[in-house]
Each structure stands twice: as structure tokens, then as C-alpha cells.
Amino acid sequence: MDSIEELIRAFEGTYVGQNMADLVELYSTIEKQTNNFCSKYSIACGSGCGTCCEHFMPDITVSEARLVAAYLLLFKKDTTRIEAVNNAQGNTSGPCPLYDPDSPHHCTVYQARPLICRLFGACASQGKDGRAVFRRCKYNGEQTMPLSLTFDEDVPVMQDYSYALRSLDDGNGKVGYLSEMVSSLVEQLRFLSSMLSLDDTNPDDTPTPLAS
Ligand code: SF4
Ligand code: SF4
């Protein structure tokens, strides 16, 4: 597989395939909006910074966990990283098991990374008075983003993106720590992959270089 689109196509005709396609489309829309927002308000992370991933275990939805699991299992075929995720169960404060300082953007699943990772340090939140506010990431020692902004105009806020994300999941909208959620979805996907005759094996267990 050469792309995340190809990964999604492998599940075409199934609920899982449609759910992955919907999630990737939502991520793409959000990425455009956050890029515009950051560009307009001069918000940027420090060069080479990945400190948040060292101190953080993301909360993610079932849809997000499934995409990450499929990315690790069938796109990267990275059994070592899957084992690291399994071993991180019970760790609620980080580092994230998908963090790798030598990987592009420090994230081994960058293309499939969860919503909170896309928004952290790059999005406003709804304040108590109903207005949108942006606060600088506490790890941004280089001060490459404004300390604080309050908006009178309508800007996208984290809560709206969260609602959009939750709407993709049926059932009770379960959210949990990345390590637990991805571990359980890897097992489900292994079963589905075998039903669809998808190959999740990698002869030498070497992660593909197209990772992030
Ligand atoms: S959000 Fe903060 S810690 Fe994370 S990369 Fe940006 S500046 Fe660094
Ligand atoms: S999933 Fe990737 S971006 Fe998110 S915390 Fe883990 S390493 Fe960082």
C-alpha cells in the first residue's frame, strides 16, 4: 500500500471502509480550517518541537483508534510499534507510544494522527463567556505563537470539531486513552483483515519508509 487512500480502499464496501473515509475527509476539512486560522493569527509551533507528545496520552474515539490501528497494521506493518502501544496500556500521562523523535513530525502515524493532536496548540476553544479564546501552548518556550487571543468574530473552536468527530461513531460515543483503544482495535482489524484476505504480514518486520 502506498497511501492512506489505498488503505481505505482495501476496506471498500464495509462499514469500516466508509467510516475511515468519512474520518479522513473530516480531518482534511479541519486541517484546511486550522491552517487558515494559524496563518491568519500567526500561530506556529517551534521548529522541531514535539514536546506535547512526550507528556501526553491522547483521548481518542473508536473511529480514530481504528484508523490508527489499520495504519500500523496494514500500511506500516509495524509490529514493533503495535507492541509498544500494547505495552503502554495503563499509561495515562505519556509519552505517547507513537512518538518517535527520529520520525517526520515526531509521530509514527502522522497521516492518521487523532484529532486532539491536530488541534493542540493550533485551535481556539470556547471560553466561559461564550467567546472563542486561544492560549499559547505551555511548552512553546520559543514564543512562536501569541500568548492569548480573544475573538469577537466567528472562528472554529475545538468543541465544534469534537462534536463533528463524535458524530462519526455510532453507539455511546466511547472515548479512551490511545493505547487501550488502539490495542483493542488492532485485534478487531486483524480479524476483519483475514476475512477480507488482506495481508498484514511483513517478512522482516521493517516499518515502511512512507510512514509520516
Ligand atoms: S503544540 Fe506545543 S509542544 Fe506541541 S509541537 Fe506545538 S509548541 Fe511544541
Ligand atoms: S499520536 Fe502522534 S501526534 Fe499524537 S501524541 Fe502520539 S505521537 Fe504525538
CSV table of C-alpha atoms and ligand atoms in Angstrom, one decimal:
chain,number,residue,atom,x,y,z
A,1,MET,CA,0.0,0.0,0.0
A,2,ASP,CA,1.3,3.4,-1.0
A,3,SER,CA,-1.2,5.8,0.6
A,4,ILE,CA,-3.8,6.2,3.2
A,5,GLU,CA,-6.4,6.3,0.4
A,6,GLU,CA,-5.3,2.9,-0.8
A,7,LEU,CA,-5.6,1.7,2.8
A,8,ILE,CA,-9.2,2.9,2.9
A,9,ARG,CA,-10.0,1.3,-0.5
A,10,ALA,CA,-8.9,-2.1,0.9
A,11,PHE,CA,-12.0,-1.9,3.2
A,12,GLU,CA,-14.3,-0.6,0.5
A,13,GLY,CA,-17.9,-1.8,0.7
A,14,THR,CA,-17.7,-2.3,4.5
A,15,TYR,CA,-18.8,-0.1,7.4
A,16,VAL,CA,-15.2,0.2,8.4
A,17,GLY,CA,-14.1,1.5,5.0
A,18,GLN,CA,-16.9,4.1,4.9
A,19,ASN,CA,-16.1,5.2,8.5
A,20,MET,CA,-12.4,5.6,7.6
A,21,ALA,CA,-13.2,7.6,4.5
A,22,ASP,CA,-15.6,9.9,6.5
A,23,LEU,CA,-12.9,10.4,9.2
A,24,VAL,CA,-10.2,11.2,6.7
A,25,GLU,CA,-12.5,13.7,4.9
A,26,LEU,CA,-13.3,15.4,8.3
A,27,TYR,CA,-9.5,15.5,9.1
A,28,SER,CA,-8.9,17.1,5.7
A,29,THR,CA,-11.6,19.8,6.3
A,30,ILE,CA,-10.2,20.5,9.8
A,31,GLU,CA,-6.7,20.8,8.5
A,32,LYS,CA,-7.6,23.4,5.9
A,33,GLN,CA,-9.5,25.4,8.6
A,34,THR,CA,-6.8,25.2,11.2
A,35,ASN,CA,-4.1,26.1,8.6
A,36,ASN,CA,-6.1,29.2,7.7
A,37,PHE,CA,-6.7,30.1,11.3
A,38,CYS,CA,-3.0,29.7,12.2
A,39,SER,CA,-1.9,31.6,9.2
A,40,LYS,CA,-4.3,34.5,9.9
A,41,TYR,CA,-3.3,34.8,13.6
A,42,SER,CA,0.5,34.0,13.2
A,43,ILE,CA,0.3,30.8,15.2
A,44,ALA,CA,3.0,28.3,14.7
A,45,CYS,CA,4.8,25.6,16.7
A,46,GLY,CA,8.5,25.9,17.4
A,47,SER,CA,10.8,24.4,14.8
A,48,GLY,CA,11.3,20.6,15.5
A,49,CYS,CA,9.1,20.8,18.7
A,50,GLY,CA,7.3,17.6,19.7
A,51,THR,CA,7.2,18.1,23.5
A,52,CYS,CA,3.4,17.6,23.7
A,53,CYS,CA,3.8,14.0,22.5
A,54,GLU,CA,6.3,13.4,25.3
A,55,HIS,CA,3.9,14.5,28.0
A,56,PHE,CA,0.6,13.3,26.7
A,57,MET,CA,-1.6,10.2,26.1
A,58,PRO,CA,-4.3,11.3,23.7
A,59,ASP,CA,-8.0,10.6,24.3
A,60,ILE,CA,-9.4,9.2,21.1
A,61,THR,CA,-12.7,7.8,19.7
A,62,VAL,CA,-13.3,4.3,18.2
A,63,SER,CA,-13.1,5.7,14.6
A,64,GLU,CA,-9.8,7.3,15.3
A,65,ALA,CA,-8.4,4.2,17.0
A,66,ARG,CA,-9.5,2.1,14.1
A,67,LEU,CA,-7.7,4.3,11.6
A,68,VAL,CA,-4.5,4.3,13.6
A,69,ALA,CA,-4.7,0.5,14.1
A,70,ALA,CA,-5.2,0.0,10.3
A,71,TYR,CA,-2.4,2.4,9.5
A,72,LEU,CA,0.0,0.5,11.8
A,73,LEU,CA,-1.2,-3.0,10.9
A,74,LEU,CA,-1.7,-2.7,7.1
A,75,PHE,CA,0.1,0.4,5.9
A,76,LYS,CA,3.3,0.4,8.0
A,77,LYS,CA,3.1,-3.2,9.1
A,78,ASP,CA,4.9,-2.2,12.2
A,79,THR,CA,4.6,-5.0,14.7
A,80,THR,CA,7.2,-3.3,17.0
A,81,ARG,CA,5.2,-0.2,17.3
A,82,ILE,CA,2.0,-2.2,17.8
A,83,GLU,CA,3.8,-4.0,20.7
A,84,ALA,CA,4.8,-0.6,22.1
A,85,VAL,CA,1.2,0.5,22.0
A,86,ASN,CA,0.1,-2.7,23.8
A,87,ASN,CA,2.8,-2.2,26.4
A,88,ALA,CA,1.7,1.4,27.1
A,89,GLN,CA,-1.8,0.3,28.3
A,90,GLY,CA,-2.3,1.8,31.8
A,91,ASN,CA,0.0,4.8,31.0
A,92,THR,CA,-2.3,7.8,31.1
A,93,SER,CA,0.2,10.6,31.0
A,94,GLY,CA,2.6,9.8,28.2
A,95,PRO,CA,4.9,9.7,26.4
A,96,CYS,CA,2.6,8.6,23.6
A,97,PRO,CA,3.8,5.2,22.3
A,98,LEU,CA,3.5,6.6,18.8
A,99,TYR,CA,6.1,9.3,19.5
A,100,ASP,CA,9.5,8.9,17.8
A,101,PRO,CA,11.8,11.9,17.7
A,102,ASP,CA,13.5,10.5,14.6
A,103,SER,CA,10.3,10.2,12.7
A,104,PRO,CA,9.0,13.0,10.5
A,105,HIS,CA,6.9,15.4,12.6
A,106,HIS,CA,7.9,13.1,15.6
A,107,CYS,CA,4.8,11.0,15.0
A,108,THR,CA,4.9,7.5,13.5
A,109,VAL,CA,1.3,7.7,12.4
A,110,TYR,CA,1.3,11.4,11.3
A,111,GLN,CA,-1.1,10.9,8.4
A,112,ALA,CA,-3.6,9.1,10.7
A,113,ARG,CA,-3.0,11.0,13.9
A,114,PRO,CA,-6.0,11.8,16.1
A,115,LEU,CA,-8.0,15.0,16.2
A,116,ILE,CA,-6.6,16.3,19.5
A,117,CYS,CA,-3.0,16.1,18.1
A,118,ARG,CA,-4.2,18.1,15.1
A,119,LEU,CA,-5.8,20.8,17.3
A,120,PHE,CA,-3.3,21.0,20.2
A,121,GLY,CA,-1.6,24.4,20.0
A,122,ALA,CA,-3.5,25.3,16.8
A,123,CYS,CA,-7.1,25.9,17.7
A,124,ALA,CA,-9.3,28.2,19.8
A,125,SER,CA,-11.7,27.0,22.5
A,126,GLN,CA,-15.0,28.3,23.6
A,127,GLY,CA,-14.4,30.4,26.8
A,128,LYS,CA,-16.8,30.7,29.8
A,129,ASP,CA,-18.4,33.8,28.4
A,130,GLY,CA,-19.1,32.0,25.1
A,131,ARG,CA,-16.4,33.8,23.1
A,132,ALA,CA,-13.6,31.9,21.4
A,133,VAL,CA,-10.2,32.2,23.0
A,134,PHE,CA,-6.7,30.9,22.1
A,135,ARG,CA,-4.0,30.3,24.6
A,136,ARG,CA,-0.3,29.6,23.8
A,137,CYS,CA,0.8,26.0,24.3
A,138,LYS,CA,2.6,25.9,27.7
A,139,TYR,CA,5.6,24.1,26.0
A,140,ASN,CA,6.1,26.9,23.4
A,141,GLY,CA,9.1,28.4,25.1
A,142,GLU,CA,10.3,29.9,21.9
A,143,GLN,CA,7.1,32.0,21.9
A,144,THR,CA,6.3,31.3,18.3
A,145,MET,CA,2.6,31.9,18.9
A,146,PRO,CA,0.7,34.7,20.6
A,147,LEU,CA,0.2,34.3,24.4
A,148,SER,CA,-3.5,34.8,24.3
A,149,LEU,CA,-6.2,35.9,21.8
A,150,THR,CA,-9.9,36.6,22.3
A,151,PHE,CA,-12.2,36.7,19.3
A,152,ASP,CA,-15.3,38.6,18.6
A,153,GLU,CA,-15.6,37.1,15.2
A,154,ASP,CA,-16.7,33.5,14.5
A,155,VAL,CA,-13.7,31.3,14.5
A,156,PRO,CA,-13.7,27.5,14.6
A,157,VAL,CA,-13.4,26.1,18.1
A,158,MET,CA,-12.2,22.8,19.5
A,159,GLN,CA,-15.7,21.9,20.8
A,160,ASP,CA,-17.3,22.1,17.4
A,161,TYR,CA,-14.6,19.8,15.9
A,162,SER,CA,-15.2,17.4,18.8
A,163,TYR,CA,-18.9,17.2,18.1
A,164,ALA,CA,-18.2,16.6,14.4
A,165,LEU,CA,-15.8,13.8,15.3
A,166,ARG,CA,-18.2,12.1,17.8
A,167,SER,CA,-21.0,12.2,15.2
A,168,LEU,CA,-19.0,9.6,13.1
A,169,ASP,CA,-19.2,7.0,15.9
A,170,ASP,CA,-22.4,5.0,16.5
A,171,GLY,CA,-23.3,3.6,19.9
A,172,ASN,CA,-22.4,5.5,23.0
A,173,GLY,CA,-19.6,7.6,21.6
A,174,LYS,CA,-16.9,5.9,23.6
A,175,VAL,CA,-13.6,7.7,24.1
A,176,GLY,CA,-10.5,6.3,25.8
A,177,TYR,CA,-6.7,6.5,26.0
A,178,LEU,CA,-4.9,5.8,22.7
A,179,SER,CA,-3.0,2.8,24.0
A,180,GLU,CA,-6.1,0.9,25.2
A,181,MET,CA,-8.3,2.0,22.2
A,182,VAL,CA,-5.7,1.1,19.5
A,183,SER,CA,-4.8,-2.2,21.1
A,184,SER,CA,-8.4,-3.4,21.1
A,185,LEU,CA,-9.0,-2.2,17.5
A,186,VAL,CA,-5.8,-3.9,16.2
A,187,GLU,CA,-7.4,-7.2,17.3
A,188,GLN,CA,-10.7,-6.4,15.6
A,189,LEU,CA,-8.9,-5.4,12.4
A,190,ARG,CA,-6.8,-8.5,12.3
A,191,PHE,CA,-10.0,-10.5,12.2
A,192,LEU,CA,-11.6,-8.3,9.6
A,193,SER,CA,-8.4,-8.3,7.5
A,194,SER,CA,-8.3,-12.1,7.5
A,195,MET,CA,-12.0,-12.1,6.4
A,196,LEU,CA,-11.1,-9.7,3.5
A,197,SER,CA,-7.9,-11.6,2.8
A,198,LEU,CA,-5.8,-8.5,3.4
A,199,ASP,CA,-2.1,-9.1,4.0
A,200,ASP,CA,-0.9,-7.7,7.4
A,201,THR,CA,2.4,-9.6,7.5
A,202,ASN,CA,5.8,-8.1,6.9
A,203,PRO,CA,8.5,-10.6,6.3
A,204,ASP,CA,11.3,-8.7,8.1
A,205,ASP,CA,9.0,-6.6,10.4
A,206,THR,CA,10.6,-3.5,8.9
A,207,PRO,CA,8.4,-0.4,9.0
A,208,THR,CA,7.9,1.1,5.5
A,209,PRO,CA,9.7,4.4,4.9
A,210,LEU,CA,6.5,6.1,3.7
A,211,ALA,CA,5.3,6.4,7.3
A,212,SER,CA,4.6,10.0,8.0
B,1,SF4,S1,1.7,22.1,20.5
B,1,SF4,FE1,3.3,22.9,21.9
B,1,SF4,S2,4.5,21.2,22.5
B,1,SF4,FE2,3.3,20.5,20.7
B,1,SF4,S3,4.6,20.9,18.9
B,1,SF4,FE3,3.4,22.8,19.2
B,1,SF4,S4,4.6,24.1,20.5
B,1,SF4,FE4,5.5,22.0,20.7
B,2,SF4,S1,-0.4,10.3,18.1
B,2,SF4,FE1,1.3,11.2,17.2
B,2,SF4,S2,0.9,13.5,17.3
B,2,SF4,FE2,-0.5,12.4,18.8
B,2,SF4,S3,0.6,12.4,20.8
B,2,SF4,FE3,1.1,10.5,19.7
B,2,SF4,S4,3.0,10.9,18.7
B,2,SF4,FE4,2.1,12.9,19.2
